[in-house]
């Protein structure tokens, strides 16, 4: 379905909102794929409104996360909250990011069959837990990636568990299985896997000055670890955004809404990054 310039649909069962490049989408253009937050904006349509990336000369396809929007769990938000409180690693961070990453190759193939996007390396954008999906795709899918932008990302599953501990006042129920899952989802520890990619993607982390302290710490440590491993440390950047908390839109953030000024600043930073490090055939 087309609404204005936005096109909505499904790609291999994954719902999306696609925005064509400026000037129309008839000619082939690079592809940038995004995953939204579980916080606001918490659907692909709302994320497309909050962060349309208009200044990026590419098709921007905003994919829906599992358990959100059209794919909400029976019981809705209450069901998600119950899983988070039961085990934020094994019952939340791991399954959501795993499904998002595993369904991506088929979704990408369907998008390339439907839209005039080129075959060059793509761009990835992820917010919060969607950032965890982007990192999981980056380190696991056989898809060349030119550039990545992460916004208040879930870089370590242990930090997600710490946030839930703070919220509930209860210790996380760590087990051998949950520790193994948290190790897989510790992308500071896996910085070497990212730096070893060919090509090693230009990676931007956008961190809100008012975001959770643990997530800000992880953003600092990931970018520092990558700079120490990249041949060109200038291809890694940490951008701190004044006035930005964790969400990019007013809660609940399920429906498209006017872009907030602080989200506009985030978009400017990301657009500048993709202008400097564009996806597409030039990265081959």
Coordinates of C-alpha atoms in Angstrom, one line a residue:
X1 CA 0.0 0.0 0.0
X2 CA 1.2 3.5 -0.8
X3 CA 0.4 6.4 1.5
X4 CA 2.0 9.7 0.2
X5 CA 5.5 8.7 -0.6
X6 CA 5.5 5.8 1.9
X7 CA 5.0 2.3 0.8
X8 CA 3.8 -0.3 3.3
X9 CA 3.8 -4.1 2.9
X10 CA 5.5 -7.3 3.9
X11 CA 8.8 -8.8 2.8
X12 CA 9.0 -12.5 3.4
X13 CA 6.5 -12.0 6.3
X14 CA 8.2 -9.0 7.8
X15 CA 6.1 -5.8 7.8
X16 CA 7.8 -2.6 6.5
X17 CA 7.4 1.0 5.6
X18 CA 9.6 2.0 2.6
X19 CA 10.5 5.5 1.7
X20 CA 11.9 6.2 -1.8
X21 CA 14.9 8.4 -2.4
X22 CA 14.4 12.1 -3.0
X23 CA 13.3 12.6 -6.6
X24 CA 11.4 9.4 -6.8
X25 CA 12.2 5.7 -6.8
X26 CA 12.3 4.8 -10.4
X27 CA 16.1 4.5 -10.8
X28 CA 18.2 2.1 -8.9
X29 CA 19.5 3.5 -5.6
X30 CA 21.3 2.2 -2.5
X31 CA 19.4 0.5 0.3
X32 CA 19.3 1.5 4.0
X33 CA 17.4 -0.9 6.4
X34 CA 16.3 0.1 9.9
X35 CA 14.9 -1.6 12.9
X36 CA 12.9 0.5 15.4
X37 CA 12.9 0.5 19.2
X38 CA 10.7 -1.4 21.6
X39 CA 10.3 2.0 23.3
X40 CA 8.8 4.8 21.4
X41 CA 8.8 4.7 18.4
X42 CA 7.8 1.1 18.6
X43 CA 6.6 0.3 15.1
X44 CA 8.0 0.5 11.7
X45 CA 5.6 3.2 10.7
X46 CA 6.3 5.3 13.8
X47 CA 10.0 4.9 13.3
X48 CA 9.8 6.0 9.7
X49 CA 8.0 9.2 10.9
X50 CA 10.5 9.8 13.8
X51 CA 13.6 9.1 11.7
X52 CA 12.7 9.2 8.0
X53 CA 16.4 9.9 7.0
X54 CA 15.2 12.2 4.2
X55 CA 18.8 13.4 3.7
X56 CA 20.0 10.0 2.8
X57 CA 20.1 9.3 -0.9
X58 CA 18.8 5.8 -0.7
X59 CA 15.7 3.6 -0.3
X60 CA 15.0 3.6 3.4
X61 CA 13.1 0.5 4.4
X62 CA 12.0 0.4 8.0
X63 CA 11.3 -3.2 9.1
X64 CA 9.0 -4.2 11.9
X65 CA 10.5 -6.0 14.9
X66 CA 9.0 -9.3 16.2
X67 CA 6.4 -8.8 18.9
X68 CA 5.5 -5.3 17.7
X69 CA 2.7 -3.8 15.6
X70 CA 1.1 -6.3 13.2
X71 CA 3.1 -9.1 15.0
X72 CA 2.2 -8.2 18.5
X73 CA 2.1 -11.1 21.0
X74 CA -1.3 -12.3 22.2
X75 CA -1.8 -10.2 25.3
X76 CA 0.1 -7.2 23.8
X77 CA 2.4 -5.1 25.9
X78 CA 1.5 -7.1 29.1
X79 CA 2.8 -10.3 27.5
X80 CA 6.1 -8.6 26.6
X81 CA 6.4 -7.1 30.0
X82 CA 5.9 -10.5 31.6
X83 CA 8.7 -12.0 29.5
X84 CA 11.0 -9.1 30.3
X85 CA 10.4 -9.5 34.0
X86 CA 10.8 -13.3 33.9
X87 CA 14.2 -13.3 32.1
X88 CA 15.2 -10.2 30.2
X89 CA 18.0 -12.1 28.4
X90 CA 16.5 -15.5 27.5
X91 CA 12.9 -14.4 27.1
X92 CA 13.3 -11.0 25.6
X93 CA 16.6 -9.7 24.2
X94 CA 17.8 -13.0 22.8
X95 CA 14.6 -14.1 21.0
X96 CA 13.7 -10.7 19.6
X97 CA 17.1 -10.0 18.2
X98 CA 17.6 -13.6 17.0
X99 CA 14.3 -13.7 15.1
X100 CA 15.0 -10.2 13.7
X101 CA 18.4 -11.3 12.4
X102 CA 17.3 -14.7 11.1
X103 CA 14.4 -13.4 9.1
X104 CA 16.5 -10.6 7.5
X105 CA 18.1 -12.4 4.6
X106 CA 14.8 -13.6 3.2
X107 CA 13.3 -10.1 3.8
X108 CA 16.3 -8.5 2.0
X109 CA 15.9 -10.8 -1.0
X110 CA 12.2 -9.9 -1.2
X111 CA 12.9 -6.2 -0.9
X112 CA 15.5 -6.4 -3.7
X113 CA 13.0 -8.2 -5.9
X114 CA 10.3 -5.6 -5.3
X115 CA 12.2 -2.3 -5.3
X116 CA 14.9 -0.9 -7.6
X117 CA 17.7 -1.1 -5.1
X118 CA 21.3 -1.8 -6.2
X119 CA 23.3 -4.9 -5.3
X120 CA 26.0 -3.0 -3.4
X121 CA 26.7 -3.1 0.3
X122 CA 23.8 -1.7 2.3
X123 CA 23.4 0.6 5.3
X124 CA 21.9 -0.5 8.6
X125 CA 20.2 1.6 11.3
X126 CA 18.9 0.3 14.6
X127 CA 17.4 2.0 17.7
X128 CA 17.6 0.4 21.2
X129 CA 16.8 -3.3 20.8
X130 CA 16.6 -2.7 17.1
X131 CA 20.3 -1.8 17.4
X132 CA 20.9 -5.2 18.8
X133 CA 19.2 -6.7 15.7
X134 CA 21.4 -4.5 13.5
X135 CA 24.5 -5.7 15.3
X136 CA 23.4 -9.3 15.1
X137 CA 22.8 -9.0 11.4
X138 CA 26.2 -7.3 11.0
X139 CA 28.1 -10.1 12.7
X140 CA 26.0 -13.0 11.5
X141 CA 24.4 -12.5 8.1
X142 CA 26.4 -12.9 4.8
X143 CA 25.4 -9.4 3.7
X144 CA 28.1 -6.8 2.9
X145 CA 27.4 -3.6 4.9
X146 CA 28.9 -0.2 4.1
X147 CA 27.8 1.8 7.1
X148 CA 25.9 1.4 10.3
X149 CA 24.2 3.9 12.6
X150 CA 23.0 2.9 16.1
X151 CA 20.8 5.0 18.3
X152 CA 20.8 4.4 22.0
X153 CA 21.5 0.7 21.1
X154 CA 21.3 -2.4 23.2
X155 CA 25.0 -3.3 22.8
X156 CA 25.1 -5.7 25.8
X157 CA 22.3 -7.9 27.0
X158 CA 23.7 -7.7 30.5
X159 CA 23.0 -4.0 30.5
X160 CA 19.4 -4.7 29.5
X161 CA 19.1 -7.1 32.4
X162 CA 20.6 -4.4 34.7
X163 CA 17.9 -2.0 33.6
X164 CA 15.2 -4.5 34.4
X165 CA 16.8 -5.2 37.8
X166 CA 16.7 -1.5 38.6
X167 CA 13.1 -1.2 37.4
X168 CA 11.8 -4.2 39.4
X169 CA 14.2 -4.3 42.3
X170 CA 14.7 -8.0 41.7
X171 CA 18.0 -9.6 40.7
X172 CA 18.2 -11.2 37.3
X173 CA 17.8 -15.0 37.4
X174 CA 21.2 -15.8 35.8
X175 CA 21.8 -19.4 34.6
X176 CA 24.4 -21.0 32.4
X177 CA 22.1 -20.6 29.4
X178 CA 21.4 -17.0 30.0
X179 CA 25.1 -16.2 30.6
X180 CA 25.9 -17.9 27.2
X181 CA 23.2 -15.8 25.5
X182 CA 24.5 -12.7 27.1
X183 CA 28.0 -13.5 25.9
X184 CA 26.6 -13.8 22.3
X185 CA 24.9 -10.4 22.8
X186 CA 28.0 -8.6 24.1
X187 CA 29.1 -6.6 21.1
X188 CA 31.9 -4.9 23.0
X189 CA 33.5 -8.3 23.6
X190 CA 32.8 -9.0 19.9
X191 CA 34.3 -5.8 18.5
X192 CA 37.0 -7.9 16.8
X193 CA 34.3 -9.7 14.8
X194 CA 33.1 -6.4 13.5
X195 CA 36.6 -5.0 12.7
X196 CA 37.4 -8.3 10.9
X197 CA 34.5 -7.8 8.4
X198 CA 35.4 -7.2 4.7
X199 CA 34.5 -4.4 4.3
X200 CA 34.7 -3.3 7.9
X201 CA 31.6 -1.0 8.1
X202 CA 31.8 2.7 9.0
X203 CA 30.0 2.6 12.4
X204 CA 28.3 5.5 14.2
X205 CA 26.8 5.2 17.7
X206 CA 24.4 8.0 18.6
X207 CA 24.0 8.2 22.4
X208 CA 21.5 10.5 24.1
X209 CA 23.0 12.5 27.0
X210 CA 19.9 11.6 29.0
X211 CA 19.9 7.9 28.1
X212 CA 20.4 5.2 30.7
X213 CA 23.9 5.3 32.2
X214 CA 24.6 1.6 31.3
X215 CA 23.7 2.1 27.7
X216 CA 25.9 5.2 27.5
X217 CA 28.8 3.3 29.0
X218 CA 28.4 0.5 26.4
X219 CA 28.3 3.1 23.6
X220 CA 31.6 4.6 24.9
X221 CA 33.2 1.2 25.2
X222 CA 32.1 -0.2 21.8
X223 CA 33.4 2.8 19.9
X224 CA 36.7 2.8 21.8
X225 CA 37.1 -0.9 21.2
X226 CA 36.5 -0.5 17.5
X227 CA 38.8 2.5 17.1
X228 CA 41.5 0.4 18.6
X229 CA 41.0 -2.3 16.0
X230 CA 40.2 -0.3 12.8
X231 CA 43.0 0.6 10.4
X232 CA 41.2 4.0 10.0
X233 CA 39.7 5.0 13.4
X234 CA 37.9 7.9 11.7
X235 CA 35.4 5.3 10.4
X236 CA 34.1 4.9 14.0
X237 CA 32.3 7.7 15.7
X238 CA 30.4 8.3 18.9
X239 CA 27.9 11.2 18.8
X240 CA 26.4 12.5 22.0
X241 CA 23.0 14.3 21.6
X242 CA 22.1 16.9 24.2
X243 CA 18.5 16.6 25.5
X244 CA 18.0 13.1 24.1
X245 CA 16.7 10.5 26.5
X246 CA 16.1 6.9 25.5
X247 CA 13.0 7.2 23.2
X248 CA 12.9 9.1 19.9
X249 CA 9.2 9.9 20.0
X250 CA 6.5 10.7 22.5
X251 CA 5.2 7.5 24.2
X252 CA 3.5 5.3 23.5
X253 CA 4.9 5.8 20.0
X254 CA 2.9 3.2 18.1
X255 CA 1.5 5.5 15.5
X256 CA 3.4 7.9 13.1
X257 CA 3.7 11.3 14.7
X258 CA 5.4 14.6 13.9
X259 CA 9.2 14.4 14.3
X260 CA 10.5 15.8 17.6
X261 CA 13.3 18.4 17.4
X262 CA 15.7 16.1 19.2
X263 CA 15.0 13.3 16.7
X264 CA 15.6 15.8 13.9
X265 CA 19.1 16.4 15.3
X266 CA 19.7 12.6 15.4
X267 CA 18.6 12.4 11.8
X268 CA 21.0 15.1 10.8
X269 CA 23.9 13.3 12.4
X270 CA 23.0 10.0 10.7
X271 CA 22.4 11.6 7.3
X272 CA 25.8 13.2 7.5
X273 CA 27.4 9.8 8.3
X274 CA 25.8 8.1 5.4
X275 CA 26.8 11.0 3.1
X276 CA 30.4 10.5 4.2
X277 CA 30.1 6.7 4.1
X278 CA 27.5 5.9 1.4
X279 CA 26.1 2.5 0.8
X280 CA 26.0 1.2 -2.7
X281 CA 28.2 -0.1 -5.5
X282 CA 31.2 2.2 -4.6
X283 CA 31.9 -0.1 -1.6
X284 CA 32.4 -3.2 -3.7

